[in-house]
mmCIF file of C-alpha atoms and ligand atoms in Angstrom:
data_model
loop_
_atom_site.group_PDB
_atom_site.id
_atom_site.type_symbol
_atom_site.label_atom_id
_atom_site.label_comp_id
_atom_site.label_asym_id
_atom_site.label_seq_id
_atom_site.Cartn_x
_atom_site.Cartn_y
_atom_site.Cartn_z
ATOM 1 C CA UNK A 1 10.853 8.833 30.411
ATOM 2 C CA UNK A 2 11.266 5.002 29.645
ATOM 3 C CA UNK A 3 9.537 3.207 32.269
ATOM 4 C CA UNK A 4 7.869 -0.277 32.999
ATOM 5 C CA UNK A 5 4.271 -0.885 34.292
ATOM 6 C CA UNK A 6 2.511 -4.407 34.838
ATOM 7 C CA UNK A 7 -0.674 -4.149 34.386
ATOM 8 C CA UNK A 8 -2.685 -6.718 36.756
ATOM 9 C CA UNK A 9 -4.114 -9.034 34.341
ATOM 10 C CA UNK A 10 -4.475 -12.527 33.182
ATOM 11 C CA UNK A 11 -1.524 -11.480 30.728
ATOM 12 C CA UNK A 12 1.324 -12.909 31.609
ATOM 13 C CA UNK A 13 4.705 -10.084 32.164
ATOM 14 C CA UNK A 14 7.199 -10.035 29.060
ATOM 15 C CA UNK A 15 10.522 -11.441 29.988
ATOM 16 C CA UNK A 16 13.742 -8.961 29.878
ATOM 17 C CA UNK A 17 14.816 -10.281 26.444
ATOM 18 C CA UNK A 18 13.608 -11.422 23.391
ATOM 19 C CA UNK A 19 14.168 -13.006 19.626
ATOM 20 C CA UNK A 20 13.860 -10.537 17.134
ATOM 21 C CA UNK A 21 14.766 -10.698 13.485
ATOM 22 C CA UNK A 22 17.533 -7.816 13.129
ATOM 23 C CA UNK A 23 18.781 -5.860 9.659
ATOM 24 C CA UNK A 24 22.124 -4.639 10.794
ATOM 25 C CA UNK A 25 23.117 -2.405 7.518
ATOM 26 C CA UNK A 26 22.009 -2.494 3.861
ATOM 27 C CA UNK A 27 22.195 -5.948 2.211
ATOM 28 C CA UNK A 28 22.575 -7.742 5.399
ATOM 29 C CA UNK A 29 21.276 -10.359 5.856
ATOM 30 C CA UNK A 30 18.527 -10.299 8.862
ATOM 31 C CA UNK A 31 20.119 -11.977 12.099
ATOM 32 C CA UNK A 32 17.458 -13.728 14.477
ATOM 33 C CA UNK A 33 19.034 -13.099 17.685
ATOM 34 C CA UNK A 34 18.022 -12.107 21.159
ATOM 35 C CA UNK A 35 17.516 -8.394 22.277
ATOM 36 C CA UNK A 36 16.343 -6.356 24.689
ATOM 37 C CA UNK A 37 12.155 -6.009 25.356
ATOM 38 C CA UNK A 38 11.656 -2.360 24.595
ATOM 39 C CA UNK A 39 11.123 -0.367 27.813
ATOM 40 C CA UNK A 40 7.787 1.976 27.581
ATOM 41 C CA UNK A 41 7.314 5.784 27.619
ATOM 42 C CA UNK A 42 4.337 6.791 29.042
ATOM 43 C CA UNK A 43 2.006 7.130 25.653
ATOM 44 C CA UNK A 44 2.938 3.791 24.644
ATOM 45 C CA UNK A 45 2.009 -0.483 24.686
ATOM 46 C CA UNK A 46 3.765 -3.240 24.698
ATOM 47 C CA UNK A 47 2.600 -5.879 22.308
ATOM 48 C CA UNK A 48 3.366 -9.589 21.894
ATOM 49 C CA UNK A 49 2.991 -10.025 17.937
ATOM 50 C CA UNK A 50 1.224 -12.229 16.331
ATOM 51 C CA UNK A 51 1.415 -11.643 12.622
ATOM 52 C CA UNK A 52 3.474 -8.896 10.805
ATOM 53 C CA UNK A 53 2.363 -7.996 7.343
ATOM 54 C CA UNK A 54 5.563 -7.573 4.705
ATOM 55 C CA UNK A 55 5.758 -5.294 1.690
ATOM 56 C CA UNK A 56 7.602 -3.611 -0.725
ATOM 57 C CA UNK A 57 8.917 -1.305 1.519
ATOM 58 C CA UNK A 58 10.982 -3.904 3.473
ATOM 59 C CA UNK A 59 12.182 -5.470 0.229
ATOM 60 C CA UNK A 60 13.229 -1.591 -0.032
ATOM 61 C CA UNK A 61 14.839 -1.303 3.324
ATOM 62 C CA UNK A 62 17.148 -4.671 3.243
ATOM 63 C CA UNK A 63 18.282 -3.082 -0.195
ATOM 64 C CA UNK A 64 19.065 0.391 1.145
ATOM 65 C CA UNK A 65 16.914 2.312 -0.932
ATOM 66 C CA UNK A 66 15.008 4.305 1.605
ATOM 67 C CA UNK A 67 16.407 7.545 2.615
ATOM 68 C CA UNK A 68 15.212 7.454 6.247
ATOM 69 C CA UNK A 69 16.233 4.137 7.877
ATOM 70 C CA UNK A 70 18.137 3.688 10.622
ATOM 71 C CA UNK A 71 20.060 0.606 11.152
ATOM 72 C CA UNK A 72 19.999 -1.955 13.099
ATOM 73 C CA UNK A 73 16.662 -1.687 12.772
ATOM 74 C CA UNK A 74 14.238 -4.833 13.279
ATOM 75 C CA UNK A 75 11.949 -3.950 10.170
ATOM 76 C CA UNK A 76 7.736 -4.859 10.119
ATOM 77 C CA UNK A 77 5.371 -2.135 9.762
ATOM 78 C CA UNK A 78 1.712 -4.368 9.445
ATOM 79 C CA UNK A 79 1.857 -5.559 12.862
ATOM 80 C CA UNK A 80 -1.167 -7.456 14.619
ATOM 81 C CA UNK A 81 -0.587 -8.292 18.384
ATOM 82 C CA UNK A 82 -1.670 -8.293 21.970
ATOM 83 C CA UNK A 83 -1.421 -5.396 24.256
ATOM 84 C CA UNK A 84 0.682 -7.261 27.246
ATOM 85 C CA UNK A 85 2.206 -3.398 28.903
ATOM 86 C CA UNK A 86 0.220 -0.145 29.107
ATOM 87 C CA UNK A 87 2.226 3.539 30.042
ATOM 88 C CA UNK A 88 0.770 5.766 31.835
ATOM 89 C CA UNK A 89 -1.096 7.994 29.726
ATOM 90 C CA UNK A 90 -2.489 5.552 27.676
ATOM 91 C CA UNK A 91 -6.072 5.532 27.171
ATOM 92 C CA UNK A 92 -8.182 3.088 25.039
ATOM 93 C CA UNK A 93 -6.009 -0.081 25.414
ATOM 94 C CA UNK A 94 -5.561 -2.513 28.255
ATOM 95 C CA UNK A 95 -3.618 -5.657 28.470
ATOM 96 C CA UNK A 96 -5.459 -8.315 26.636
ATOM 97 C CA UNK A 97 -6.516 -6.554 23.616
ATOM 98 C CA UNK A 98 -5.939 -7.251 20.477
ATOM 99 C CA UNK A 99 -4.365 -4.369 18.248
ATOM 100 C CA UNK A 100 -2.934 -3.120 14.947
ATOM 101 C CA UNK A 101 0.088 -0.830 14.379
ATOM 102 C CA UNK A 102 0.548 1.151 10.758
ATOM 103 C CA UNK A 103 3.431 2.340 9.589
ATOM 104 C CA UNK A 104 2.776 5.498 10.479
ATOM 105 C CA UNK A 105 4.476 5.444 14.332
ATOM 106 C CA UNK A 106 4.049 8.679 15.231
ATOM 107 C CA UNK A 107 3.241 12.595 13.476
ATOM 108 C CA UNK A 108 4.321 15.828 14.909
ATOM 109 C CA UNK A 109 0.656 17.525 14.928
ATOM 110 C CA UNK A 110 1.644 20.650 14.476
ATOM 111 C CA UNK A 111 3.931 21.019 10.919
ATOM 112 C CA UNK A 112 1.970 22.288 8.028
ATOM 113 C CA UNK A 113 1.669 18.630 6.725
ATOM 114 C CA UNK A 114 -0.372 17.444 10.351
ATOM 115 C CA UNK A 115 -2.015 20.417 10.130
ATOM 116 C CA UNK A 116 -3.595 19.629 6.832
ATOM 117 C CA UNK A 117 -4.624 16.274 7.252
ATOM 118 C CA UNK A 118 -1.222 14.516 5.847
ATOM 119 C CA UNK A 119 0.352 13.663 8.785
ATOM 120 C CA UNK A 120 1.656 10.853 6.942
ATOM 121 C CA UNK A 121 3.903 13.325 5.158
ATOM 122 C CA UNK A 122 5.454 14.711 8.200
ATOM 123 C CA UNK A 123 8.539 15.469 8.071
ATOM 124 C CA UNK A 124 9.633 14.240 11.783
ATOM 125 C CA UNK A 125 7.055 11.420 11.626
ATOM 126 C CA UNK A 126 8.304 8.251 13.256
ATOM 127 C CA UNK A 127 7.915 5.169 10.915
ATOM 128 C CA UNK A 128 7.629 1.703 12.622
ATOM 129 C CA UNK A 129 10.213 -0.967 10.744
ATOM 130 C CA UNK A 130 12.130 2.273 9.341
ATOM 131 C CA UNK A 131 13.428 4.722 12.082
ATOM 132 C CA UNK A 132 11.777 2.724 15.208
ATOM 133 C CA UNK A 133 11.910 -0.857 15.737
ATOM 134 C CA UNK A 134 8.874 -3.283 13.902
ATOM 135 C CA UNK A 135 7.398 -6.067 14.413
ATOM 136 C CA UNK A 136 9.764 -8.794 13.006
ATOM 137 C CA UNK A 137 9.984 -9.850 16.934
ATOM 138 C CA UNK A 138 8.562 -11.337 20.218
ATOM 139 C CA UNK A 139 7.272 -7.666 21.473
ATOM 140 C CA UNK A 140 7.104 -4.112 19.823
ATOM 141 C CA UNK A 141 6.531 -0.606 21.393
ATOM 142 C CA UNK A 142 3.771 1.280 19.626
ATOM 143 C CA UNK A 143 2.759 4.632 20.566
ATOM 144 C CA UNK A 144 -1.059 3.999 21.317
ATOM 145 C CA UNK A 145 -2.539 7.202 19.478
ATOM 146 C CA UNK A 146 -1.384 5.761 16.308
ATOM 147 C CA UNK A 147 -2.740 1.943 17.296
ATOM 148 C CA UNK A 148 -5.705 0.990 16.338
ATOM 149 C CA UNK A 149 -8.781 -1.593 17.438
ATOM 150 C CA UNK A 150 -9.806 -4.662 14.811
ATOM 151 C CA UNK A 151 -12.704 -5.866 13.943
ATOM 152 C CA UNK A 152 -13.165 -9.258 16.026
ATOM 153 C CA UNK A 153 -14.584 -11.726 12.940
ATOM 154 C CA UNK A 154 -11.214 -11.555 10.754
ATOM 155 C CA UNK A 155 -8.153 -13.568 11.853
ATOM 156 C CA UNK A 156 -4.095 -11.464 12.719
ATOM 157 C CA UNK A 157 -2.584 -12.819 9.030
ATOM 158 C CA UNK A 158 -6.048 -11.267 7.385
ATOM 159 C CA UNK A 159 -5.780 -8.086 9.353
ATOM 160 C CA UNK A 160 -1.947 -7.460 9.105
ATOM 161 C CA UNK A 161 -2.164 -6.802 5.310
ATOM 162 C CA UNK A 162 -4.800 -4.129 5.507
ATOM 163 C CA UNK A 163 -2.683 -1.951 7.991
ATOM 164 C CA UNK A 164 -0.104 -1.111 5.361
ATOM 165 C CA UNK A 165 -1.243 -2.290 1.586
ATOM 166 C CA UNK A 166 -4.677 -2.570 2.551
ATOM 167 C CA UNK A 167 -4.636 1.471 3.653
ATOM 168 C CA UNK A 168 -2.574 2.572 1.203
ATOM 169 C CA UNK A 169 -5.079 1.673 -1.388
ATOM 170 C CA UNK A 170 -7.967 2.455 0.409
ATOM 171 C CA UNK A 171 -6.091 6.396 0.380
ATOM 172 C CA UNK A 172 -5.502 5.526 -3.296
ATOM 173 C CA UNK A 173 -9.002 4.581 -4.506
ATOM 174 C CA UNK A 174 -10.756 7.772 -1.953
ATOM 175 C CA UNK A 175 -8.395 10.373 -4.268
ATOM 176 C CA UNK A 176 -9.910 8.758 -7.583
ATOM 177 C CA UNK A 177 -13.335 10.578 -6.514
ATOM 178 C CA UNK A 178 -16.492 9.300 -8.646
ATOM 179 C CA UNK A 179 -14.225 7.738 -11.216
ATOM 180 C CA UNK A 180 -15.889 4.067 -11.702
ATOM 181 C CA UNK A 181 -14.116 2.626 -14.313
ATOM 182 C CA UNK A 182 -10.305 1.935 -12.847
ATOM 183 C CA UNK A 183 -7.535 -0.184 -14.027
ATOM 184 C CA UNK A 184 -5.513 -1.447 -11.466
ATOM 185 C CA UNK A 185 -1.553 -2.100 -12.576
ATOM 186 C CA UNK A 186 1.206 -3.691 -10.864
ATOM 187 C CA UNK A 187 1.873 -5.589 -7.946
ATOM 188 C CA UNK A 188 -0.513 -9.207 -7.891
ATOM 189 C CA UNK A 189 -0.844 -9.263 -4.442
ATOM 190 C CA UNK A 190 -1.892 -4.928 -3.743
ATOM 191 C CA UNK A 191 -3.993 -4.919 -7.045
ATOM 192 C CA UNK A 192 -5.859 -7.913 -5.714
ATOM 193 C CA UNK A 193 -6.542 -6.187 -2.117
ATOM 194 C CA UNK A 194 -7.388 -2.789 -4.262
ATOM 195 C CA UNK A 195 -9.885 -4.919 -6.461
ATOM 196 C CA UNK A 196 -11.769 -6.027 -3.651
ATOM 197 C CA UNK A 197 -11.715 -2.967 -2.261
ATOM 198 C CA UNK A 198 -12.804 -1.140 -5.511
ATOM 199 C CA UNK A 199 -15.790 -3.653 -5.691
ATOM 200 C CA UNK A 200 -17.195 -2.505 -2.309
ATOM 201 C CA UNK A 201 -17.496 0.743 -3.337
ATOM 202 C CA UNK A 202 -19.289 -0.015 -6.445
ATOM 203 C CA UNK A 203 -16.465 0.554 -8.845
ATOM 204 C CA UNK A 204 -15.365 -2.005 -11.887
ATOM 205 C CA UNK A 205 -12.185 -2.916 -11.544
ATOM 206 C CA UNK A 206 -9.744 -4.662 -13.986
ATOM 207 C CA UNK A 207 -6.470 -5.554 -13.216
ATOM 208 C CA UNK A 208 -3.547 -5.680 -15.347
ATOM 209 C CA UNK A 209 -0.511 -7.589 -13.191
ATOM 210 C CA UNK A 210 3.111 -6.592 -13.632
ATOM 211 C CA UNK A 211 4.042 -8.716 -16.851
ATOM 212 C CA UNK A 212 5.657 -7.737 -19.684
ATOM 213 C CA UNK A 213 2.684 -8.629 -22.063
ATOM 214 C CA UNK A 214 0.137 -5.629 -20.483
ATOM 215 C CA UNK A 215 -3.023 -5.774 -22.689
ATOM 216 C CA UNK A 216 -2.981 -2.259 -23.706
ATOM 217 C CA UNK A 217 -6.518 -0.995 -21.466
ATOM 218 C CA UNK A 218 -8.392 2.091 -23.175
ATOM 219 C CA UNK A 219 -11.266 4.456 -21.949
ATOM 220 C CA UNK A 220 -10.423 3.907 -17.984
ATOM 221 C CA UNK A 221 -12.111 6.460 -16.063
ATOM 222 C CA UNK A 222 -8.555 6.606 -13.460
ATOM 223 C CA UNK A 223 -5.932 4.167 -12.508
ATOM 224 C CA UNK A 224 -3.910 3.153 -9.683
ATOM 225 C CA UNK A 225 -0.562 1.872 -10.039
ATOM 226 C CA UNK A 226 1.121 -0.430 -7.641
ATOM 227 C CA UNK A 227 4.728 -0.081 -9.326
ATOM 228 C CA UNK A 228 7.869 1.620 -9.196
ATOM 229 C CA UNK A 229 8.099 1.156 -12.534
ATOM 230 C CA UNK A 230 7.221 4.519 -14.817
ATOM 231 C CA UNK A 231 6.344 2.193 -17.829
ATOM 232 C CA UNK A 232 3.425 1.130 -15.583
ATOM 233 C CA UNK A 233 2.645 4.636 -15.124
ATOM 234 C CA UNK A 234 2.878 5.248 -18.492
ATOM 235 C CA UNK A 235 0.274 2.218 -19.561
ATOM 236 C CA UNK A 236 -2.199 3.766 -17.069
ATOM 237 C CA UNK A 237 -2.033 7.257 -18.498
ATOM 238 C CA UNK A 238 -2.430 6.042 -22.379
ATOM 239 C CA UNK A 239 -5.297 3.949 -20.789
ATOM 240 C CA UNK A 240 -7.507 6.519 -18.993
ATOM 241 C CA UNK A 241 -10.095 8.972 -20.617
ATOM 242 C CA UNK A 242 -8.908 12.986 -21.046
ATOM 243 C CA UNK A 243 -9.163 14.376 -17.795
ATOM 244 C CA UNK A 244 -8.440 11.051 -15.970
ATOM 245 C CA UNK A 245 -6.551 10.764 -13.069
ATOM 246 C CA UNK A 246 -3.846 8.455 -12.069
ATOM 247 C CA UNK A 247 -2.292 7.459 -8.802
ATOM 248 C CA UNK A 248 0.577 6.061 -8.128
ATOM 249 C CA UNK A 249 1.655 4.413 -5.198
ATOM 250 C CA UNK A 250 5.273 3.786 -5.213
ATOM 251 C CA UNK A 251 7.738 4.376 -2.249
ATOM 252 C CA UNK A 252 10.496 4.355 -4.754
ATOM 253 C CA UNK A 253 12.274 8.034 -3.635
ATOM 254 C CA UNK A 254 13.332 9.705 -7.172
ATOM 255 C CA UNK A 255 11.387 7.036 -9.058
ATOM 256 C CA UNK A 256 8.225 9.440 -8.951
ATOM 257 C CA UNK A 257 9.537 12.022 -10.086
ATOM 258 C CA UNK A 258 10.005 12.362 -13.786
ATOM 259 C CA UNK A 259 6.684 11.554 -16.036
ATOM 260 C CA UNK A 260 7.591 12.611 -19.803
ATOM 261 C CA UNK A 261 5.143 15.752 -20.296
ATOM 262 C CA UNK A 262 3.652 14.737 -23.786
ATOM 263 C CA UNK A 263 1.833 11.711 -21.818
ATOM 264 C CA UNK A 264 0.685 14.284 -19.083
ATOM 265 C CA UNK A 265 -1.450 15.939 -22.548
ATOM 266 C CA UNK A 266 -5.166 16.432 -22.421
ATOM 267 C CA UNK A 267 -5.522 16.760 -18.501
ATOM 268 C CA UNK A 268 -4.541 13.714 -17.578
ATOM 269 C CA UNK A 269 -2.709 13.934 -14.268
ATOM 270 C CA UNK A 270 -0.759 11.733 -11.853
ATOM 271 C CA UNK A 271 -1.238 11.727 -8.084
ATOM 272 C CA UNK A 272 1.733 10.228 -5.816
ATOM 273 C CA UNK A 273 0.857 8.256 -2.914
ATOM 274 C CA UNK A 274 2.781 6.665 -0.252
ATOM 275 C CA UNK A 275 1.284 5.692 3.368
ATOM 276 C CA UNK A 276 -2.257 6.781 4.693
ATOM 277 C CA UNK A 277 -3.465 8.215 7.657
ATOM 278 C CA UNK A 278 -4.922 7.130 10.867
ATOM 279 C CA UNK A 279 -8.303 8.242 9.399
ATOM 280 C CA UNK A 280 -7.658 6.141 5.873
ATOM 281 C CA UNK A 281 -6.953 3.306 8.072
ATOM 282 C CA UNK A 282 -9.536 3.631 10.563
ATOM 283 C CA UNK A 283 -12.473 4.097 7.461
ATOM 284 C CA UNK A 284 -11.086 0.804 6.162
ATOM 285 C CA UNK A 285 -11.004 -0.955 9.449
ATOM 286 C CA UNK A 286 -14.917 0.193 9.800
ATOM 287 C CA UNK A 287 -15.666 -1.119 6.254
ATOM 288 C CA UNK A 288 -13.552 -4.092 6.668
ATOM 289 C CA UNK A 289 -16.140 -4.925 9.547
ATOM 290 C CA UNK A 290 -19.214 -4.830 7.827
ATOM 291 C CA UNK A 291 -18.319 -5.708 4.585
ATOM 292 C CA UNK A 292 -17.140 -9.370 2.946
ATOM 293 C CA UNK A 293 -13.341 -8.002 2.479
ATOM 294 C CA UNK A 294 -10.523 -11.156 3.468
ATOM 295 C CA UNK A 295 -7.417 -10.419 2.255
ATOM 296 C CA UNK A 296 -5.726 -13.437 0.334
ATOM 297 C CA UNK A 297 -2.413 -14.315 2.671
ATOM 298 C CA UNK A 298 0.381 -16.510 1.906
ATOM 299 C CA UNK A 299 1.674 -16.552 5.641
ATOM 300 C CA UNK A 300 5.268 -18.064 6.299
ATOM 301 C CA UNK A 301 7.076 -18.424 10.058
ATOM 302 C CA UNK A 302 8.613 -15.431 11.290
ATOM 303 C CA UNK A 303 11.849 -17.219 11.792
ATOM 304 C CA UNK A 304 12.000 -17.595 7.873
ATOM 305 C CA UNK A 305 11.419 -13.846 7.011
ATOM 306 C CA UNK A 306 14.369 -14.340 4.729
ATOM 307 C CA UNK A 307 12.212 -16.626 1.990
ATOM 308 C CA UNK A 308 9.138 -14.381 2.555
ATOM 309 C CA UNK A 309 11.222 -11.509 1.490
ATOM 310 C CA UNK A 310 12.528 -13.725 -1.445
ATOM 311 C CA UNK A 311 9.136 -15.114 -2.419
ATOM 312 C CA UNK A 312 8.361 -11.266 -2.417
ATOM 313 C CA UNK A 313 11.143 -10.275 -4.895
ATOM 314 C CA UNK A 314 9.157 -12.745 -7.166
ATOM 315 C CA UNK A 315 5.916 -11.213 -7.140
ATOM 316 C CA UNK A 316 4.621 -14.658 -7.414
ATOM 317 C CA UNK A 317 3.076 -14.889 -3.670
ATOM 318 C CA UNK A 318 -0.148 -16.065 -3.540
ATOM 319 C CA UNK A 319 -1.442 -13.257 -1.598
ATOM 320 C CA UNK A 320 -0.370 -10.744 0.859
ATOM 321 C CA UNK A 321 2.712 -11.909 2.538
ATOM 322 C CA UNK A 322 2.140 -12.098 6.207
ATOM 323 C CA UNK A 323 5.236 -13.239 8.888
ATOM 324 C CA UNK A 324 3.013 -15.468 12.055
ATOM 325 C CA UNK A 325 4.873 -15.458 15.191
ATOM 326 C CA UNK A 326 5.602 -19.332 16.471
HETATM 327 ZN ZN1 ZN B 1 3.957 -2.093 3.905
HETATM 328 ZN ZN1 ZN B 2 4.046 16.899 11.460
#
């Protein structure tokens, strides 16, 4: 039951209402307009944002391409803030910490998916900037068994970036097993983060960006592609030795689904990915700390998502795009 419980701490209360940046229907544009501060259930925190990651998947959600959406919905799925409200059951986080918030809002447990590690593939999960409200606001709710800690030495626009694209590769590269050569295609910004990633675990990288002149790659031991496009795909499989695996992370629905089976000849196979789970996220949180890994961030006010989602469309950003609350 939806409830409200102020914690005594230095934090101050959350008003009754706040700004939020709201996508009323497909190809809307978002409305910054005051709404109500989400009331808690008893698993969940409150948290004032601080900096919201963006991605491909809200460029996907303003243009209606994702099957699961509910609207209005205030999108943002990378979200670094501070605990400010705790419910009742929650364990772990007070008011006054600092905490992250995935995509991935909630998972049943106990479908076949949870049960087998891939709770990101459940089909009742609750996705945070899709079906429940993100963090393109003030305050966001956040069911605190799917928050996680930070590591203290890296800033809220570093951090934001590695909850969503930062994960997502980190799955990506852990399904490529020993393979140490691995082209990287697509996206400037996720094949950057998936370099550096690569490079901490020893692997050598090389990155071929989303432009129409590709140097045609041979000999690759696997690939990951950070496209919806299947001409990527295709690049990475003529590019990677027999036997080699690719992965593809795309949230395009449909788009992953039809590979021409001549290019899928001498073993080489194609692995779909799309989210990661609390453990992906909490191994990369635990290298993140001990290792040199800063995300590059181009990080624009909140109250501007609009150009950050344009600068987006453009794949031109200079790094991760990250929304920083005023
Ligand atoms: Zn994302
Ligand atoms: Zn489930």
């Amino acid at each position: 039951m939806a409830m409200r419980t102020i914690e005594t701490s230095t934090v101050a209360a959350p008003p009754s209402s706040m700004w939020a940046m709201v996508l009323t229907g497909p190809r809307r544009p978002l409305q910054h307009i005051h709404v109500p501060v989400p009331l808690l259930g008893s698993h969940d925190v409150l948290v004032r944002v601080s900096a919201c990651g963006v991605c491909q998947l809200d460029r996907l959600l303003v243009d209606s391409l994702l099957p699961r959406a509910r609207y209005p919905v205030i999108p943002g799925h990378a979200v670094v803030g501070q605990v400010v409200e705790v419910g009742r059951a929650v364990q772990g986080f007070s008011a006054g910490h600092r905490v992250g918030m995935p995509r991935l809002g909630w998972a049943c447990g106990s479908c076949q998916a949870c049960r087998r590690g891939l709770e990101h593939l459940c089909g009742l999960a609750r996705l945070m900037g899709v079906t429940d409200d993100g963090g393109l606001a003030e305050y966001v709710r956040a069911d605190h068994r799917f928050c996680v800690h930070l590591p203290s030495h890296l800033s809220d626009s570093a951090l934001a970036p590695l909850l969503c694209e930062g994960a997502t590769a980190y799955r990506a590269l852990r399904m490529l097993g020993d393979a140490r050569r691995v082209g990287l295609y697509g996206s400037a910004t996720a094949t950057r983060l998936a370099a550096d990633l690569a490079r901490l675990r020893g692997r050598e990288a090389s990155s071929f960006p989303q432009e129409e002149h590709t140097p045609p790659a041979s000999g690759l031991d696997a690939a990951l592609v950070f496209s919806p496009a299947k001409g990527m795909v295709r690049h990475a499989l003529e590019a990677v030795v027999d036997g080699g695996k690719v992965v593809w992370v795309s949230d395009v629905p449909g788009h992953r689904a039809s590979i021409a089976v001549p290019q899928l000849a001498e073993e080489r196979r194609v692995h779909w990915v799309a989210g990661a789970t609390r453990s992906d996220l909490q191994d990369l949180l635990a290298l993140a700390g001990t290792s040199p890994l800063e995300p590059a961030v181009e990080v624009f006010p909140m109250a501007i998502a609009e150009k950050a989602l344009a600068r987006l469309r453009t794949g031109r950003a200079a790094g991760s795009v990250v929304l920083a609350s005023p």
